[in-house]
mmCIF file of C-alpha atoms in Angstrom:
data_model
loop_
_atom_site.group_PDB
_atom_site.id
_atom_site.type_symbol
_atom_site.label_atom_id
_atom_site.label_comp_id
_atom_site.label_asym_id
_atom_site.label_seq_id
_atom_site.Cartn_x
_atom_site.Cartn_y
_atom_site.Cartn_z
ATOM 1 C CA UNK A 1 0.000 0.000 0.000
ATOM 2 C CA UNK A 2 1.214 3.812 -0.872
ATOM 3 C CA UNK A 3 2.599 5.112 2.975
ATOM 4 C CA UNK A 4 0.882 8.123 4.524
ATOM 5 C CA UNK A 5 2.983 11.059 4.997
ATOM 6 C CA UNK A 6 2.973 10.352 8.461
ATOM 7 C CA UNK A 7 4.444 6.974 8.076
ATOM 8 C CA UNK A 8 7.220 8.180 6.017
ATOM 9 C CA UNK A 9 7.676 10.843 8.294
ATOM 10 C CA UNK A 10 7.668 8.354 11.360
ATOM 11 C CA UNK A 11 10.100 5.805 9.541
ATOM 12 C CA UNK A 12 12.546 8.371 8.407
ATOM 13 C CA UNK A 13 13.074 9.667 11.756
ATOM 14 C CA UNK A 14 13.256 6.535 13.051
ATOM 15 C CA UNK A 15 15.464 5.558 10.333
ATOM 16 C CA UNK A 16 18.148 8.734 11.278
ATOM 17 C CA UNK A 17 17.501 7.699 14.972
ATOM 18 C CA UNK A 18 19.016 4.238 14.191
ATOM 19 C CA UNK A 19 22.259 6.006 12.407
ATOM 20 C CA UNK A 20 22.729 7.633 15.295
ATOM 21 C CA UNK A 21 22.916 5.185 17.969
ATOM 22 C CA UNK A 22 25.515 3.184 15.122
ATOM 23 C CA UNK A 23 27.500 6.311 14.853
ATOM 24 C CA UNK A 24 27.480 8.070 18.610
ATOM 25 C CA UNK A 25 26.817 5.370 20.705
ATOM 26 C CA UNK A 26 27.582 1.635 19.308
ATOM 27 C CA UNK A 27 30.928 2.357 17.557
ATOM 28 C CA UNK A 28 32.458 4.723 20.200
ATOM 29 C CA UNK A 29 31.926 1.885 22.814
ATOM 30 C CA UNK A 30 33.634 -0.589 19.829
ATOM 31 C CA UNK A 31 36.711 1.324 20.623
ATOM 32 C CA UNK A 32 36.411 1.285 24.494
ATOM 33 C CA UNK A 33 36.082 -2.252 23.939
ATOM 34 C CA UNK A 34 39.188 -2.942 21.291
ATOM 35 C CA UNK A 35 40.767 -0.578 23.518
ATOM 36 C CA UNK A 36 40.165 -3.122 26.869
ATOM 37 C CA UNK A 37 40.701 -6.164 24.633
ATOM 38 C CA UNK A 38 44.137 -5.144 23.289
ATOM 39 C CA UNK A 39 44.778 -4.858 27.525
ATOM 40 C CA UNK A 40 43.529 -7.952 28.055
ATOM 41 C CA UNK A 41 45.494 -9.966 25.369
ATOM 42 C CA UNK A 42 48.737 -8.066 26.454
ATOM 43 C CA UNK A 43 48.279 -9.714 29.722
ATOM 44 C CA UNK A 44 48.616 -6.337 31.826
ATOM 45 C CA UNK A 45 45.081 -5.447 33.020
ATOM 46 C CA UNK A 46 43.022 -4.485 35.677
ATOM 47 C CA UNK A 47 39.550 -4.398 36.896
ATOM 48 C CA UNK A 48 37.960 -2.055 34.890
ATOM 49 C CA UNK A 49 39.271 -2.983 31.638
ATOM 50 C CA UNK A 50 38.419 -6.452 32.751
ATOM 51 C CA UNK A 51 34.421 -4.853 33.041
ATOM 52 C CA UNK A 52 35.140 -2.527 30.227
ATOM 53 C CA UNK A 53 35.540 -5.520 28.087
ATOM 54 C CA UNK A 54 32.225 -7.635 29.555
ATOM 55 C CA UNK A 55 29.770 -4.778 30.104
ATOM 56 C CA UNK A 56 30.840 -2.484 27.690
ATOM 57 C CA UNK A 57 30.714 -5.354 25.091
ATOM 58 C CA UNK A 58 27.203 -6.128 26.326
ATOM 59 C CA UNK A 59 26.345 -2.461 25.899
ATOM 60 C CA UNK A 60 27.801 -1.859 22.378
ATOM 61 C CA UNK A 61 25.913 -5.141 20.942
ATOM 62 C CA UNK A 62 22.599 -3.461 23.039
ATOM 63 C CA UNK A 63 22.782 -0.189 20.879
ATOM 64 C CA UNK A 64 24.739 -2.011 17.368
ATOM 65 C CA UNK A 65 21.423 -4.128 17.154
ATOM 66 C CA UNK A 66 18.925 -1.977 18.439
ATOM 67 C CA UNK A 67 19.734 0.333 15.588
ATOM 68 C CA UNK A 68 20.038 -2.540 13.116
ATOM 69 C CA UNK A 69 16.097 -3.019 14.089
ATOM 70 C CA UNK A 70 15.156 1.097 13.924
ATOM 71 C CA UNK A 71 16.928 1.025 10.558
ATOM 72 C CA UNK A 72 15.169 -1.846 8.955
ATOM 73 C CA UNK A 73 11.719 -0.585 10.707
ATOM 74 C CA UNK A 74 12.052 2.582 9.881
ATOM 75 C CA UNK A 75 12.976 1.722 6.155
ATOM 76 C CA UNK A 76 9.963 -0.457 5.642
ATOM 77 C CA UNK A 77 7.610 2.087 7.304
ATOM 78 C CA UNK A 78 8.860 5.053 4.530
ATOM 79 C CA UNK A 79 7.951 1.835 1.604
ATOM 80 C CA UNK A 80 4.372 1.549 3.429
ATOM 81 C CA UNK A 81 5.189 -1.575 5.355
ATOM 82 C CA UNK A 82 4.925 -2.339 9.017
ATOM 83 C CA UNK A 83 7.814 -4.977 10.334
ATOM 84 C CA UNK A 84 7.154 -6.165 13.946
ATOM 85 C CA UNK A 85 9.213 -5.031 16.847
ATOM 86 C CA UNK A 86 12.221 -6.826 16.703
ATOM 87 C CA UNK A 87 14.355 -5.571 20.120
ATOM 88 C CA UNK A 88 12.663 -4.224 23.592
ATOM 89 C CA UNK A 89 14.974 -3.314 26.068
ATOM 90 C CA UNK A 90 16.241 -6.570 27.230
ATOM 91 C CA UNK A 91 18.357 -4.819 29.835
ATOM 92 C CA UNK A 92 15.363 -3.649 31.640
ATOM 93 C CA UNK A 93 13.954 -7.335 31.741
ATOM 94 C CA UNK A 94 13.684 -8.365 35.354
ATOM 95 C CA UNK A 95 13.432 -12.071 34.961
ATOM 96 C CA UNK A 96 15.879 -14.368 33.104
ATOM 97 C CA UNK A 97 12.957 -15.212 30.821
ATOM 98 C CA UNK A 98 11.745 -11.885 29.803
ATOM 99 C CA UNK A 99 15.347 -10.918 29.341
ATOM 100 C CA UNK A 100 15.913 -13.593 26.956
ATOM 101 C CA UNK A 101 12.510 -12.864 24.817
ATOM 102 C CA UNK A 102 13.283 -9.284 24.303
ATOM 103 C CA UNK A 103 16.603 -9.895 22.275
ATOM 104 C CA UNK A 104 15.791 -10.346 18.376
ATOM 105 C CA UNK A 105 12.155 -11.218 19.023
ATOM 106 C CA UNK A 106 11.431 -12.635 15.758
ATOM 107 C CA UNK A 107 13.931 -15.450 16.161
ATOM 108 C CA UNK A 108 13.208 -15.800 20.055
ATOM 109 C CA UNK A 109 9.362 -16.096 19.132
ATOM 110 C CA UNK A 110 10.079 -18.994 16.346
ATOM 111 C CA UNK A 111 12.417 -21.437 18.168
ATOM 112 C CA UNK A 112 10.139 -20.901 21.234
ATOM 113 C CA UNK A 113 7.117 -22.282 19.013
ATOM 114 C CA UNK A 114 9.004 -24.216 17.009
ATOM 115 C CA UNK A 115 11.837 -25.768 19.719
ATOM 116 C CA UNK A 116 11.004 -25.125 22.743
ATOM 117 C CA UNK A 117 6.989 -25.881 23.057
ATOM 118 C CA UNK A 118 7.178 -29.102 21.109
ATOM 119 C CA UNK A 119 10.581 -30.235 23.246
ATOM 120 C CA UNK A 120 8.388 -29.516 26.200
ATOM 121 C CA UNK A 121 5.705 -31.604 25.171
ATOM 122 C CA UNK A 122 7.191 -34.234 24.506
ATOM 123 C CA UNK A 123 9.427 -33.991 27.799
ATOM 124 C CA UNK A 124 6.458 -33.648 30.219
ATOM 125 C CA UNK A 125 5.608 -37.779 29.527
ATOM 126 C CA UNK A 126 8.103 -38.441 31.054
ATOM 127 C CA UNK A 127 8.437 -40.907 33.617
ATOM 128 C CA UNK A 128 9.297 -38.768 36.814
ATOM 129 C CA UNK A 129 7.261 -38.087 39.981
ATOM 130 C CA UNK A 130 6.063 -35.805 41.074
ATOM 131 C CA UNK A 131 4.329 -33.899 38.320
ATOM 132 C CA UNK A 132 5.979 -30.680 39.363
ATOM 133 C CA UNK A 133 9.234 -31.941 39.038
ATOM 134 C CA UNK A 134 8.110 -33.632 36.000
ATOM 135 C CA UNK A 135 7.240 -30.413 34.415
ATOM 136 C CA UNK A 136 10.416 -28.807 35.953
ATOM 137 C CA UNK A 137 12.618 -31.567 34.252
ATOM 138 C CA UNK A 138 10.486 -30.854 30.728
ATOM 139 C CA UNK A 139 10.946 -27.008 31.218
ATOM 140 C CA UNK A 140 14.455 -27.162 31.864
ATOM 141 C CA UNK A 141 14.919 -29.603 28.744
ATOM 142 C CA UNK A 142 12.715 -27.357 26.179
ATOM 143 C CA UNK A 143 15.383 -24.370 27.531
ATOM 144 C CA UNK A 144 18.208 -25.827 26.971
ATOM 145 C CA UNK A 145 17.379 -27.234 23.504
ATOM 146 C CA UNK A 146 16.214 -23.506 22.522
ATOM 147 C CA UNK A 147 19.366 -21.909 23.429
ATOM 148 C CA UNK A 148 21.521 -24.608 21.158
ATOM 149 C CA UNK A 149 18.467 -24.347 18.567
ATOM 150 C CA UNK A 150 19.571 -20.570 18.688
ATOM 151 C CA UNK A 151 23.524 -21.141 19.007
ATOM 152 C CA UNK A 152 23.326 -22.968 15.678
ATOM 153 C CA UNK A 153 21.184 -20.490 14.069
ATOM 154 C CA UNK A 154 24.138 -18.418 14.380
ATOM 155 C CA UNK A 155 27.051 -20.851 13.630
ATOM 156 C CA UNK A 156 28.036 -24.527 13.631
ATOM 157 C CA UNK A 157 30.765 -24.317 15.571
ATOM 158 C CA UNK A 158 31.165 -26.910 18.572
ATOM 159 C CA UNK A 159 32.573 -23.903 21.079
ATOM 160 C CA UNK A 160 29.524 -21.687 20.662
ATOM 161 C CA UNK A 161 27.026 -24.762 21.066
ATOM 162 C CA UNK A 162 28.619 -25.529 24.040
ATOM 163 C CA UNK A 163 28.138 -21.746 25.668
ATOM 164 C CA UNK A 164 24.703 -22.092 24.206
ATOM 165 C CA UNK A 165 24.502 -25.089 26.503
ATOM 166 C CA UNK A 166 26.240 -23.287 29.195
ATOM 167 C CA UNK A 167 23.783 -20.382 29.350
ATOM 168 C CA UNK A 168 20.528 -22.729 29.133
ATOM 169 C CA UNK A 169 21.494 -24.173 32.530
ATOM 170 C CA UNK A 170 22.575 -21.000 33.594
ATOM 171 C CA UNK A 171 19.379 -19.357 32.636
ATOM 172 C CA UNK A 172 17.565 -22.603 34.257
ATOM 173 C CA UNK A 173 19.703 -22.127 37.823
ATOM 174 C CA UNK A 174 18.637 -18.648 37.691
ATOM 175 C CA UNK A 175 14.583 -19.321 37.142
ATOM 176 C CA UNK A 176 14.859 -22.514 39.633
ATOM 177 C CA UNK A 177 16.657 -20.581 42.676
ATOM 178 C CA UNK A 178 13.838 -17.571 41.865
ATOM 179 C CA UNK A 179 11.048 -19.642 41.884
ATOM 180 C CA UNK A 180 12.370 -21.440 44.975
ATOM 181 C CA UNK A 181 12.533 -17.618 46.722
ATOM 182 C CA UNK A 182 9.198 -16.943 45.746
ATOM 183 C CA UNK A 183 7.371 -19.910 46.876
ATOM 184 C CA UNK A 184 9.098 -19.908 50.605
ATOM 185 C CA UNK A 185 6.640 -18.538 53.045
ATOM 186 C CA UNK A 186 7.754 -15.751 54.224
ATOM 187 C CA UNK A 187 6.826 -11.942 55.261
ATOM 188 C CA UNK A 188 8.574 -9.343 53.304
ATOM 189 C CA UNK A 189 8.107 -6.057 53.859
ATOM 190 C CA UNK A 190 8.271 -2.751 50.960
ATOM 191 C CA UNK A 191 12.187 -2.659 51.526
ATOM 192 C CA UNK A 192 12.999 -6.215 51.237
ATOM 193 C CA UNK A 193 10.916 -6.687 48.158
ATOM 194 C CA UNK A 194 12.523 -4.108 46.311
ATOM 195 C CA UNK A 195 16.193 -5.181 47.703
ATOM 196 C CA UNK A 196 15.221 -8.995 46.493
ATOM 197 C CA UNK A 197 14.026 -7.267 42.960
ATOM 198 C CA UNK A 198 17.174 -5.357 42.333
ATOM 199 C CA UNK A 199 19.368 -8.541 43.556
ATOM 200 C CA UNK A 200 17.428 -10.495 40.505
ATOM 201 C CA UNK A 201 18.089 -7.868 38.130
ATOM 202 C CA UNK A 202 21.798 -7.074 39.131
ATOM 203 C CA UNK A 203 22.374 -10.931 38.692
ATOM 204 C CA UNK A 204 20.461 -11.084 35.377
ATOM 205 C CA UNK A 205 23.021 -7.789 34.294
ATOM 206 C CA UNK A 206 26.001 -9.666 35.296
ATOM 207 C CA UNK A 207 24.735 -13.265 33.954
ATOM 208 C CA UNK A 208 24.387 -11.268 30.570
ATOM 209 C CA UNK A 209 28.057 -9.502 30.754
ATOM 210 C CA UNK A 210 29.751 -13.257 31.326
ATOM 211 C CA UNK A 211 27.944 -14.104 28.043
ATOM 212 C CA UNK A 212 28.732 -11.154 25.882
ATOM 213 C CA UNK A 213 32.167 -11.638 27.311
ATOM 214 C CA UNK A 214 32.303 -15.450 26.291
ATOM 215 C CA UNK A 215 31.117 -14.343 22.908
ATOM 216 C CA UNK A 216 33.476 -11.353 22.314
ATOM 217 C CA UNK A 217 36.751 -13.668 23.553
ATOM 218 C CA UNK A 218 35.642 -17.367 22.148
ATOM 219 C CA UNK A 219 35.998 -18.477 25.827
ATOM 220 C CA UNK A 220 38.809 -20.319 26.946
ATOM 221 C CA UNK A 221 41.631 -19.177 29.480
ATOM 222 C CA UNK A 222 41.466 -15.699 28.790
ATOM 223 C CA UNK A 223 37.440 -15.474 29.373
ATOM 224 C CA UNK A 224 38.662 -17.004 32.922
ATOM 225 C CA UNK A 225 41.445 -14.523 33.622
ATOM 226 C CA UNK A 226 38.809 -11.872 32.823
ATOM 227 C CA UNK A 227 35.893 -13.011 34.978
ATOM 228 C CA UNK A 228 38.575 -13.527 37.871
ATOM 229 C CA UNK A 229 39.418 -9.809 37.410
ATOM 230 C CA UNK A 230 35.867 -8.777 37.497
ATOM 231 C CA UNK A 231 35.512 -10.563 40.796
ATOM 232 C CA UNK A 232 38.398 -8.956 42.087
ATOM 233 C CA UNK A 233 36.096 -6.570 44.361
ATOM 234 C CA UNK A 234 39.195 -5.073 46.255
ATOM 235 C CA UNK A 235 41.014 -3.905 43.299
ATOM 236 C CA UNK A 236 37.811 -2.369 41.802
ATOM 237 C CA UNK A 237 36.731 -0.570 45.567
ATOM 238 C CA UNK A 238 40.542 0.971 45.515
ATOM 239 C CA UNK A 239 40.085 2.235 41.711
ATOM 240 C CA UNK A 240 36.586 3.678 42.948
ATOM 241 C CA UNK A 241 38.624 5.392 45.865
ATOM 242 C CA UNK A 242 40.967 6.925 43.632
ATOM 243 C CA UNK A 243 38.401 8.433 41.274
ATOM 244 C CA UNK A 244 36.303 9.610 43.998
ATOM 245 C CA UNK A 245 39.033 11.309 45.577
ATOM 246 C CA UNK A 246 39.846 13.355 42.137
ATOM 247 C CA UNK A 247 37.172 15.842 41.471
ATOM 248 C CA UNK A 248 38.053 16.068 37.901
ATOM 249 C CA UNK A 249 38.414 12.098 36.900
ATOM 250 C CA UNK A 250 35.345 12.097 34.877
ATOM 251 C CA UNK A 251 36.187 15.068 32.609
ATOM 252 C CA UNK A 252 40.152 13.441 32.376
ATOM 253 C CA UNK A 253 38.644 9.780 31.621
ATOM 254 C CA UNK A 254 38.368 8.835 28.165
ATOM 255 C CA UNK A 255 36.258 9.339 25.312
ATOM 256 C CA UNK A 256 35.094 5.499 25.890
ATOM 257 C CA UNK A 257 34.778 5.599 29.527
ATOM 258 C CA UNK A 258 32.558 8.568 28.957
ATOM 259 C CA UNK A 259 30.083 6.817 26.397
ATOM 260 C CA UNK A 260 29.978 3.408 28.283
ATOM 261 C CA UNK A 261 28.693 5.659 31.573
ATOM 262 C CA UNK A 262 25.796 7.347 29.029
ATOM 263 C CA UNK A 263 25.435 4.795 27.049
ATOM 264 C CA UNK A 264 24.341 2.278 30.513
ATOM 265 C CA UNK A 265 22.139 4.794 31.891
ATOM 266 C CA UNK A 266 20.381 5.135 28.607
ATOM 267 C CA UNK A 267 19.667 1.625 28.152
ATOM 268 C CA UNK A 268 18.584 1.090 31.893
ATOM 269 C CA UNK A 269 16.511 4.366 32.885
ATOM 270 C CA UNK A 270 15.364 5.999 29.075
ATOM 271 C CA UNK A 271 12.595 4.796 27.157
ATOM 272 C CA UNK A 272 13.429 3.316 23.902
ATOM 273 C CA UNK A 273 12.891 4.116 20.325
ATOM 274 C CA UNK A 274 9.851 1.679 19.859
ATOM 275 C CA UNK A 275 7.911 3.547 22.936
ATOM 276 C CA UNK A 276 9.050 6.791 21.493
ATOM 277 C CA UNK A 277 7.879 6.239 17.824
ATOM 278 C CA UNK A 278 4.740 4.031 18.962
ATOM 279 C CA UNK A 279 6.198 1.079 17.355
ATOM 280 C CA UNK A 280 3.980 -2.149 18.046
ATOM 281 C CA UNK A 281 2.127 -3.237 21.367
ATOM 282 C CA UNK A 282 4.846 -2.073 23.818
ATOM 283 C CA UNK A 283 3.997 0.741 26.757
ATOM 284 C CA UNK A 284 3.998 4.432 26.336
ATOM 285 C CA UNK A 285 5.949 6.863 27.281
ATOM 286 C CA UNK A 286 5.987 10.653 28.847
ATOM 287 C CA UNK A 287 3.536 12.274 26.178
ATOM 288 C CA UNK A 288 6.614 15.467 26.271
ATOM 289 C CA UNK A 289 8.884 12.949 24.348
ATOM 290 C CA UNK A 290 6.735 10.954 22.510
ATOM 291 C CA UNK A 291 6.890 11.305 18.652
ATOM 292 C CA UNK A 292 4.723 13.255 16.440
ATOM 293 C CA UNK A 293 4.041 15.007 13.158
ATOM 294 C CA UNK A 294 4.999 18.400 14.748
ATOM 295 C CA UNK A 295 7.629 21.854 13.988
ATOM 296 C CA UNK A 296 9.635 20.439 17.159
ATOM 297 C CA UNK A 297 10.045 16.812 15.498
ATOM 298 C CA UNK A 298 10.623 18.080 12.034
ATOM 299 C CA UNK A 299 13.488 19.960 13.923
ATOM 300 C CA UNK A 300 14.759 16.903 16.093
ATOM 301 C CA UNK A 301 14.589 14.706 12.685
ATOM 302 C CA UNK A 302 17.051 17.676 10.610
ATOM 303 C CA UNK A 303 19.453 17.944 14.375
ATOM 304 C CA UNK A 304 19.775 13.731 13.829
ATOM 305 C CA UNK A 305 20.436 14.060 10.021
ATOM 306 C CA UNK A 306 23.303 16.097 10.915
ATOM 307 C CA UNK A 307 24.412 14.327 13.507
ATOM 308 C CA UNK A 308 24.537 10.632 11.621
ATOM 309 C CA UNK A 309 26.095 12.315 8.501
ATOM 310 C CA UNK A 310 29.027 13.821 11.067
ATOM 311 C CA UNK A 311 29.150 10.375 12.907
ATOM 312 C CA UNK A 312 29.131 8.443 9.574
ATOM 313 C CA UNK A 313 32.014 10.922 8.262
ATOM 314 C CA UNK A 314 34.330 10.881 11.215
ATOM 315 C CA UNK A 315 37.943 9.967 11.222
ATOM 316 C CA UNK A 316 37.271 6.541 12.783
ATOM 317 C CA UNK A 317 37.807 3.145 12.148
ATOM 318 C CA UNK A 318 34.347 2.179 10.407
ATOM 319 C CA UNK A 319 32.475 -0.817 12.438
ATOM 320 C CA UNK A 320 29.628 -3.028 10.310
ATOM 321 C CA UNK A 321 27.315 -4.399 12.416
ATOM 322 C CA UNK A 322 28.220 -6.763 14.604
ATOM 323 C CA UNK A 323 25.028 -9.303 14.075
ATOM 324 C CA UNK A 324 26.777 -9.633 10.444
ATOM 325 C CA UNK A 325 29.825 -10.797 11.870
ATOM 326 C CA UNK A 326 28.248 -13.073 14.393
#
C-alpha cells in the first residue's frame, strides 16, 4: 500500500535515529572495547578494563542491534510496510525469561514455538514423579534445547554450542533458585521486596556480561582470567577510591569511559525508540517525548540528520554491524 505522509515521516526519523545510535553510541563503545581487549590480550590489566571488556561489550551489541532493528523498521515504514518489533529493552527485563525474549524477538518467538513448546511436550511424559518436578525436568529440557536451537542459528561451531549449553542451565539455575525464593513462606516487607528485585536484576546484568564476554573472547583461558578480574572486588573498591578522591576524573577519563557511563544509563533508565515512535504493542511513554508530526520533530529529525552524517564521516575506524559478523 502507498505510505501516509505520516508513516514516512515516522520511519525516516526513526530511520536517522538508528544512524545515530551506530554512529554516537555503538561504535564509540567498539573502541572502548578494542581498547580493553588489546589490555587484556597483552596480559597487563586491571579491573575495569576487565568490566570494560564484559559490560561495555554487552552495551555496544545493546545499541549495534537496536539500531540494526530502527533502521530496517524505519525503512519499511517510509515503503508503506509495518515490520514487527524486533528488540525491547532486554536490559530492563527483570526475569531471566523476559530478558531472553526481548533480544531479536522474531527469532526468540520462532524457536520458542518451534523448539522449545514441542521439546516440552514431549518432555512432560516423562516418567518422573512428582508432576511438578516432571514439568520442571520438561521445562528445563525445552530451555536448553532452545538456546543450542539458537547457538546454531548463528554458527556450527562446537565452542559456541557448548556456551549455548552453558547459558541454558545458567538461565535454568537462575529461574529454579527464583522460583524457589518466591514460593518460601515468608513476610517481606516494601524494603525487602525491592532489595530482592534489584538482587534479581543485578544478577540477570552480570549473567548477561559473562555471556557477551564469552562471545566477544571465544571463551577459553582468557574469558577465565577476565571473569577472575571482574571478581576482584578489592582492586575495583581501591580504583573507585581513587576516582572519587579526584574531582576532575570524569572530565580526564576517556572518550570510551565517557560513552559506556551514558550509554548504561540510557539503556537502563530511558525509554526506547519503539515507545518513542509508537512502534507495536509495547507501553507508552511521557507524552513530552513521545513522537509526532509536529515543527519540534521536524526539527529533532534535521538535528539527527546532521548528527549521523558527522558520525558516519568521522575519522574513525568504520564498524559493520556486529550481528553480520556473528
Amino acid at each position: 500500500s502507498v505510505p501516509s505522509r505520516e508513516m514516512v515521516f515516522r520511519g525516516a526519523t526513526l530511520f536517522l535515529a538508528g544512524l545515530f545510535k551506530k554512529a554516537w553510541i555503538a561504535d564509540p563503545l567498539g573502541n572502548a572495547v578494542e581498547a580493553a581487549s588489546n589490555a587484556v590480550q597483552s596480559g597487563h590489566f586491571h579491573a575495569t578494563d576487565a568490566w570494560t571488556l564484559s559490560w561495555g561489550f554487552l552495551v555496544q551489541l545493546y545499541f549495534d542491534f537496536s539500531a540494526y532493528s530502527d533502521i530496517a523498521i524505519g525503512l519499511a515504514l517510509c515503503v508503506g510496510i509495518k515490520l514487527p518489533i524486533n528488540f525491547n529493552s532486554p536490559l530492563k527485563a527483570s526475569s531471566p525469561g523476559q530478558y531472553v525474549m526481548r533480544w531479536h524477538i522474531s527469532l526468540m518467538m520462532f524457536v520458542r514455538f518451534y523448539v522449545f513448546e514441542p521439546v516440552f511436550q514431549l518432555a512432560r511424559r516423562l516418567p518422573v514423579r512428582p508432576t511438578a518436578r516432571r514439568y520442571a525436568v520438561a521445562w528445563s529440557l525445552a530451555m536448553v534445547t532452545a538456546f543450542v536451537a539458537v547457538g546454531l542459528w548463528h554458527t556450527l561451531a562446537l565452542t559456541k554450542v557448548i556456551e549455548a549449553v552453558a547459558l541454558g542451565l545458567l538461565l535454568v539455575v537462575i529461574q529454579t533458585l527464583r522460583l524457589r525464593w518466591r514460593t518460601r513462606p515468608r513476610t517481606l516487607r516494601r524494603a525487602g521486596k525491592i532489595a530482592v528485585h534489584v538482587i534479581t536484576r543485578v544478577g540477570i546484568l552480570f549473567a548477561a556480561a559473562i555471556l557477551a564476554l564469552l562471545l566477544r573472547t571465544n571463551g577459553g583461558a582468557t574469558s577465565m582470567r577476565v571473569i577472575g578480574s571482574m571478581l576482584d572486588f578489592g582492586s575495583l573498591l581501591r580504583q573507585a577510591a581513587e576516582i572519587g578522591l579526584d574531582p576532575g576524573a570524569l572530565r580526564h577519563a576517556t572518550a570510551g569511559t565517557r560513552a559506556l557511563l551514558v550509554a548504561t544509563l540510557v539503556a537502563l533508565l530511558s525509554p526506547n525508540t519503539m515507545q518513542i515512535f509508537g512502534i507495536g504493542d509495547v507501553p507508552g511513554c511521557p507524552h513530552w517525548i513521545r513522537w509526532r508530526p509536529s515543527l519540534r520533530w521536524g526539527f529533532a529529525s534535521g538535528m539527527l540528520l546532521v548528527a549521523a552524517l558527522a558520525g558516519i564521516a568521522a575519522p574513525v575506524v568504520p564498524r559493520t554491524f556486529i550481528y553480520a559478523d556473528i
